[in-house]
Every structure is written in C-alpha cells, then in structure tokens.
Amino acid sequence: MTGKTAEHVDPTRREFFLVGSAAVGLATAGFVVSTFRFLVPTVLYEPPARFTVGDPVDFPPGSVTFLEDRRLFLFNGPDGFFSISSVCTHLGCNVKRASPGFECPCHGSRFDENGRVVHGPAPAPLPWFALSLSPRGDVIVDLDRRVGPDFRLKA
C-alpha cells in the first residue's frame, strides 16, 4: 500500500443543480401543503349551550344537584327550579356549597344564596341561567341565556 490519500472531489455543476432543484421543490411542496391546510377550517367541538338535565321528578323538592360536567348547580326550591353557575367570577375555580351560599376554595370569595358577592376578590356575582321544559317535559338549561335571581321554572 502506498501512502495515497483520498482526494476531495468538488461537486460538479450538474450535482449542484440537482441539489438546488430538490431544495426548491421541497420548499414549493411545503408552501402548497401549508396553503391547502390553511383553507381547511379548524373546528372546535364544544358541548352544546342548551342541554337537557332530566325529568323534573328526578329532582326532589328542596334538592340541590351539582352538574359537574356542566359546572352548575340545579336547585328545586319551593318556588320552582333555578340554576346557578359554579364558576367563580374571580379566576374560574368551582365554588362549593356553603351555608348559606357558596364559597370559592381557591381564593376565598364568598357568595350569598343568590350568587351575589359577599366577600371578594370575585368582581361579579355568579350567573344564573334560563331553564325551560322540553316537549317531553324534561328540564332544559340554556347557558346562552342569563336570567336574574328572581327567575323560577314551575314544573
């Protein structure tokens, strides 16, 4: 074996052109794919704002039902049904039932039995949501319609 070393070979013009063409082709393909992806809408699947919670007889008089997946309380009081959000208006924690109202375990906000702020830092009362009856007689909650503390659904 003689002491020859491998010579460094410069790329030819043809090889340089092929590599450059491949790079331009990949960039163009990426642009086309991105353009078509932009034209396809991104859909967010959210639960419906209007939903059925059940037959009124499932909620005995004087009961308070916490609907965890919807983050709201459903009351069946002596005057009828009403619902109050369990989302604290301070930072969105779930409030807990406390005697005689609600209490936020995160930062100590307190609300009365109508959801009005008794002690901050919550800046606003808990929202109330409209209720109605379906044609079958089930209770329907509508999160898009807010109502006042005097709202009651007679069922």
mmCIF file of C-alpha atoms in Angstrom:
data_model
loop_
_atom_site.group_PDB
_atom_site.id
_atom_site.type_symbol
_atom_site.label_atom_id
_atom_site.label_comp_id
_atom_site.label_asym_id
_atom_site.label_seq_id
_atom_site.Cartn_x
_atom_site.Cartn_y
_atom_site.Cartn_z
ATOM 1 C CA MET A 1 0.000 0.000 0.000
ATOM 2 C CA THR A 2 1.328 3.317 -0.926
ATOM 3 C CA GLY A 3 0.581 6.407 1.108
ATOM 4 C CA LYS A 4 -2.110 7.809 -1.192
ATOM 5 C CA THR A 5 -4.989 9.700 0.422
ATOM 6 C CA ALA A 6 -8.463 10.078 -0.975
ATOM 7 C CA GLU A 7 -8.761 13.243 -2.946
ATOM 8 C CA HIS A 8 -11.509 15.702 -2.127
ATOM 9 C CA VAL A 9 -13.753 15.937 -5.179
ATOM 10 C CA ASP A 10 -15.679 19.160 -5.753
ATOM 11 C CA PRO A 11 -19.317 18.708 -6.766
ATOM 12 C CA THR A 12 -19.947 19.187 -10.422
ATOM 13 C CA ARG A 13 -22.320 21.807 -11.741
ATOM 14 C CA ARG A 14 -24.847 19.083 -12.529
ATOM 15 C CA GLU A 15 -24.837 17.771 -8.906
ATOM 16 C CA PHE A 16 -25.116 21.303 -7.538
ATOM 17 C CA PHE A 17 -28.062 21.997 -9.846
ATOM 18 C CA LEU A 18 -29.810 18.766 -8.766
ATOM 19 C CA VAL A 19 -29.414 19.530 -5.055
ATOM 20 C CA GLY A 20 -30.654 23.099 -5.566
ATOM 21 C CA SER A 21 -33.620 21.922 -7.619
ATOM 22 C CA ALA A 22 -34.564 19.391 -4.924
ATOM 23 C CA ALA A 23 -34.434 22.115 -2.257
ATOM 24 C CA VAL A 24 -36.645 24.456 -4.301
ATOM 25 C CA GLY A 25 -39.066 21.568 -4.995
ATOM 26 C CA LEU A 26 -39.341 20.716 -1.275
ATOM 27 C CA ALA A 27 -39.907 24.350 -0.358
ATOM 28 C CA THR A 28 -42.639 24.657 -3.008
ATOM 29 C CA ALA A 29 -44.315 21.452 -1.799
ATOM 30 C CA GLY A 30 -44.268 22.752 1.784
ATOM 31 C CA PHE A 31 -45.830 26.028 0.659
ATOM 32 C CA VAL A 32 -48.591 24.226 -1.282
ATOM 33 C CA VAL A 33 -49.377 21.902 1.636
ATOM 34 C CA SER A 34 -49.475 24.850 4.056
ATOM 35 C CA THR A 35 -51.769 26.795 1.731
ATOM 36 C CA PHE A 36 -54.263 23.940 1.426
ATOM 37 C CA ARG A 37 -54.117 23.332 5.199
ATOM 38 C CA PHE A 38 -54.957 27.000 5.751
ATOM 39 C CA LEU A 39 -58.093 26.619 3.605
ATOM 40 C CA VAL A 40 -59.433 23.805 5.832
ATOM 41 C CA PRO A 41 -61.171 25.296 8.876
ATOM 42 C CA THR A 42 -60.122 24.280 12.360
ATOM 43 C CA VAL A 43 -63.254 23.141 14.152
ATOM 44 C CA LEU A 44 -63.568 23.225 17.918
ATOM 45 C CA TYR A 45 -66.067 20.765 19.256
ATOM 46 C CA GLU A 46 -67.712 22.291 22.302
ATOM 47 C CA PRO A 47 -70.629 20.892 24.207
ATOM 48 C CA PRO A 48 -73.941 22.497 23.278
ATOM 49 C CA ALA A 49 -75.004 25.503 25.316
ATOM 50 C CA ARG A 50 -78.584 24.183 25.509
ATOM 51 C CA PHE A 51 -78.997 20.743 27.030
ATOM 52 C CA THR A 52 -81.419 18.511 28.900
ATOM 53 C CA VAL A 53 -80.713 17.604 32.525
ATOM 54 C CA GLY A 54 -83.605 15.234 33.140
ATOM 55 C CA ASP A 55 -87.188 14.806 34.222
ATOM 56 C CA PRO A 56 -88.320 17.207 36.977
ATOM 57 C CA VAL A 57 -89.374 14.245 39.147
ATOM 58 C CA ASP A 58 -85.677 13.208 39.251
ATOM 59 C CA PHE A 59 -85.021 16.292 41.386
ATOM 60 C CA PRO A 60 -86.960 16.111 44.670
ATOM 61 C CA PRO A 61 -88.311 19.327 46.213
ATOM 62 C CA GLY A 62 -85.637 21.165 48.174
ATOM 63 C CA SER A 63 -82.792 19.386 46.364
ATOM 64 C CA VAL A 64 -79.544 20.895 45.107
ATOM 65 C CA THR A 65 -77.853 18.975 42.286
ATOM 66 C CA PHE A 66 -74.299 19.765 41.180
ATOM 67 C CA LEU A 67 -73.779 19.026 37.481
ATOM 68 C CA GLU A 68 -70.015 18.623 37.480
ATOM 69 C CA ASP A 69 -69.534 18.263 33.720
ATOM 70 C CA ARG A 70 -71.511 21.493 33.119
ATOM 71 C CA ARG A 71 -70.204 23.308 36.218
ATOM 72 C CA LEU A 72 -73.546 24.460 37.543
ATOM 73 C CA PHE A 73 -75.982 23.899 40.385
ATOM 74 C CA LEU A 74 -79.604 22.987 39.743
ATOM 75 C CA PHE A 75 -81.989 23.868 42.570
ATOM 76 C CA ASN A 76 -85.539 22.680 43.078
ATOM 77 C CA GLY A 77 -86.782 25.224 45.573
ATOM 78 C CA PRO A 78 -90.252 25.879 46.946
ATOM 79 C CA ASP A 79 -90.904 28.427 44.139
ATOM 80 C CA GLY A 80 -89.569 26.217 41.314
ATOM 81 C CA PHE A 81 -86.362 25.304 39.530
ATOM 82 C CA PHE A 82 -83.379 27.605 39.008
ATOM 83 C CA SER A 83 -79.722 27.149 38.085
ATOM 84 C CA ILE A 84 -76.581 28.990 39.158
ATOM 85 C CA SER A 85 -73.099 28.659 37.673
ATOM 86 C CA SER A 86 -70.433 27.091 39.876
ATOM 87 C CA VAL A 87 -67.642 29.024 38.122
ATOM 88 C CA CYS A 88 -66.133 31.675 40.390
ATOM 89 C CA THR A 89 -66.040 35.035 38.637
ATOM 90 C CA HIS A 90 -62.563 35.709 40.029
ATOM 91 C CA LEU A 91 -60.386 33.081 38.345
ATOM 92 C CA GLY A 92 -62.793 30.336 37.287
ATOM 93 C CA CYS A 93 -62.493 27.842 40.160
ATOM 94 C CA ASN A 94 -65.509 25.710 41.076
ATOM 95 C CA VAL A 95 -67.322 27.162 44.055
ATOM 96 C CA LYS A 96 -68.611 24.838 46.771
ATOM 97 C CA ARG A 97 -71.889 24.982 48.628
ATOM 98 C CA ALA A 98 -71.514 26.668 51.997
ATOM 99 C CA SER A 99 -74.113 27.612 54.499
ATOM 100 C CA PRO A 100 -75.935 29.832 53.449
ATOM 101 C CA GLY A 101 -74.410 30.299 49.960
ATOM 102 C CA PHE A 102 -71.249 29.463 48.066
ATOM 103 C CA GLU A 103 -67.543 29.648 48.793
ATOM 104 C CA CYS A 104 -64.555 29.563 46.445
ATOM 105 C CA PRO A 105 -61.847 27.264 47.825
ATOM 106 C CA CYS A 106 -59.124 28.867 45.703
ATOM 107 C CA HIS A 107 -59.052 32.484 46.885
ATOM 108 C CA GLY A 108 -61.794 32.770 49.485
ATOM 109 C CA SER A 109 -64.551 34.572 47.616
ATOM 110 C CA ARG A 110 -67.945 34.143 49.265
ATOM 111 C CA PHE A 111 -71.345 34.425 47.621
ATOM 112 C CA ASP A 112 -74.817 34.501 49.174
ATOM 113 C CA GLU A 113 -77.574 32.017 48.274
ATOM 114 C CA ASN A 114 -78.442 34.126 45.193
ATOM 115 C CA GLY A 115 -74.841 34.174 43.967
ATOM 116 C CA ARG A 116 -74.154 37.804 44.914
ATOM 117 C CA VAL A 117 -70.624 38.586 46.123
ATOM 118 C CA VAL A 118 -70.433 38.835 49.912
ATOM 119 C CA HIS A 119 -66.646 38.832 50.206
ATOM 120 C CA GLY A 120 -64.106 39.324 47.365
ATOM 121 C CA PRO A 121 -61.868 39.068 45.440
ATOM 122 C CA ALA A 122 -64.605 37.942 42.996
ATOM 123 C CA PRO A 123 -65.641 41.019 40.965
ATOM 124 C CA ALA A 124 -69.129 39.869 39.899
ATOM 125 C CA PRO A 125 -71.965 37.618 41.074
ATOM 126 C CA LEU A 126 -72.403 34.027 39.902
ATOM 127 C CA PRO A 127 -74.516 33.943 36.735
ATOM 128 C CA TRP A 128 -77.982 32.400 36.637
ATOM 129 C CA PHE A 129 -79.095 30.521 33.529
ATOM 130 C CA ALA A 130 -82.516 30.201 31.912
ATOM 131 C CA LEU A 131 -84.451 26.964 32.273
ATOM 132 C CA SER A 132 -87.328 25.643 30.211
ATOM 133 C CA LEU A 133 -89.252 22.438 29.633
ATOM 134 C CA SER A 134 -88.838 20.296 26.531
ATOM 135 C CA PRO A 135 -91.914 18.960 24.697
ATOM 136 C CA ARG A 136 -91.358 15.694 26.591
ATOM 137 C CA GLY A 137 -91.366 17.560 29.910
ATOM 138 C CA ASP A 138 -87.604 17.417 30.647
ATOM 139 C CA VAL A 139 -85.751 20.358 32.209
ATOM 140 C CA ILE A 140 -83.549 22.204 29.692
ATOM 141 C CA VAL A 141 -80.697 24.538 30.708
ATOM 142 C CA ASP A 142 -79.708 27.312 28.283
ATOM 143 C CA LEU A 143 -76.210 28.631 29.022
ATOM 144 C CA ASP A 144 -76.600 31.331 26.376
ATOM 145 C CA ARG A 145 -79.478 32.991 28.248
ATOM 146 C CA ARG A 146 -78.717 34.619 31.572
ATOM 147 C CA VAL A 147 -81.522 35.465 33.936
ATOM 148 C CA GLY A 148 -81.848 37.274 37.250
ATOM 149 C CA PRO A 149 -82.146 35.821 40.755
ATOM 150 C CA ASP A 150 -85.922 36.127 40.611
ATOM 151 C CA PHE A 151 -86.211 33.548 37.788
ATOM 152 C CA ARG A 152 -88.028 30.287 38.625
ATOM 153 C CA LEU A 153 -89.265 27.493 36.387
ATOM 154 C CA LYS A 154 -92.533 25.972 37.521
ATOM 155 C CA ALA A 155 -92.550 22.321 36.536
#
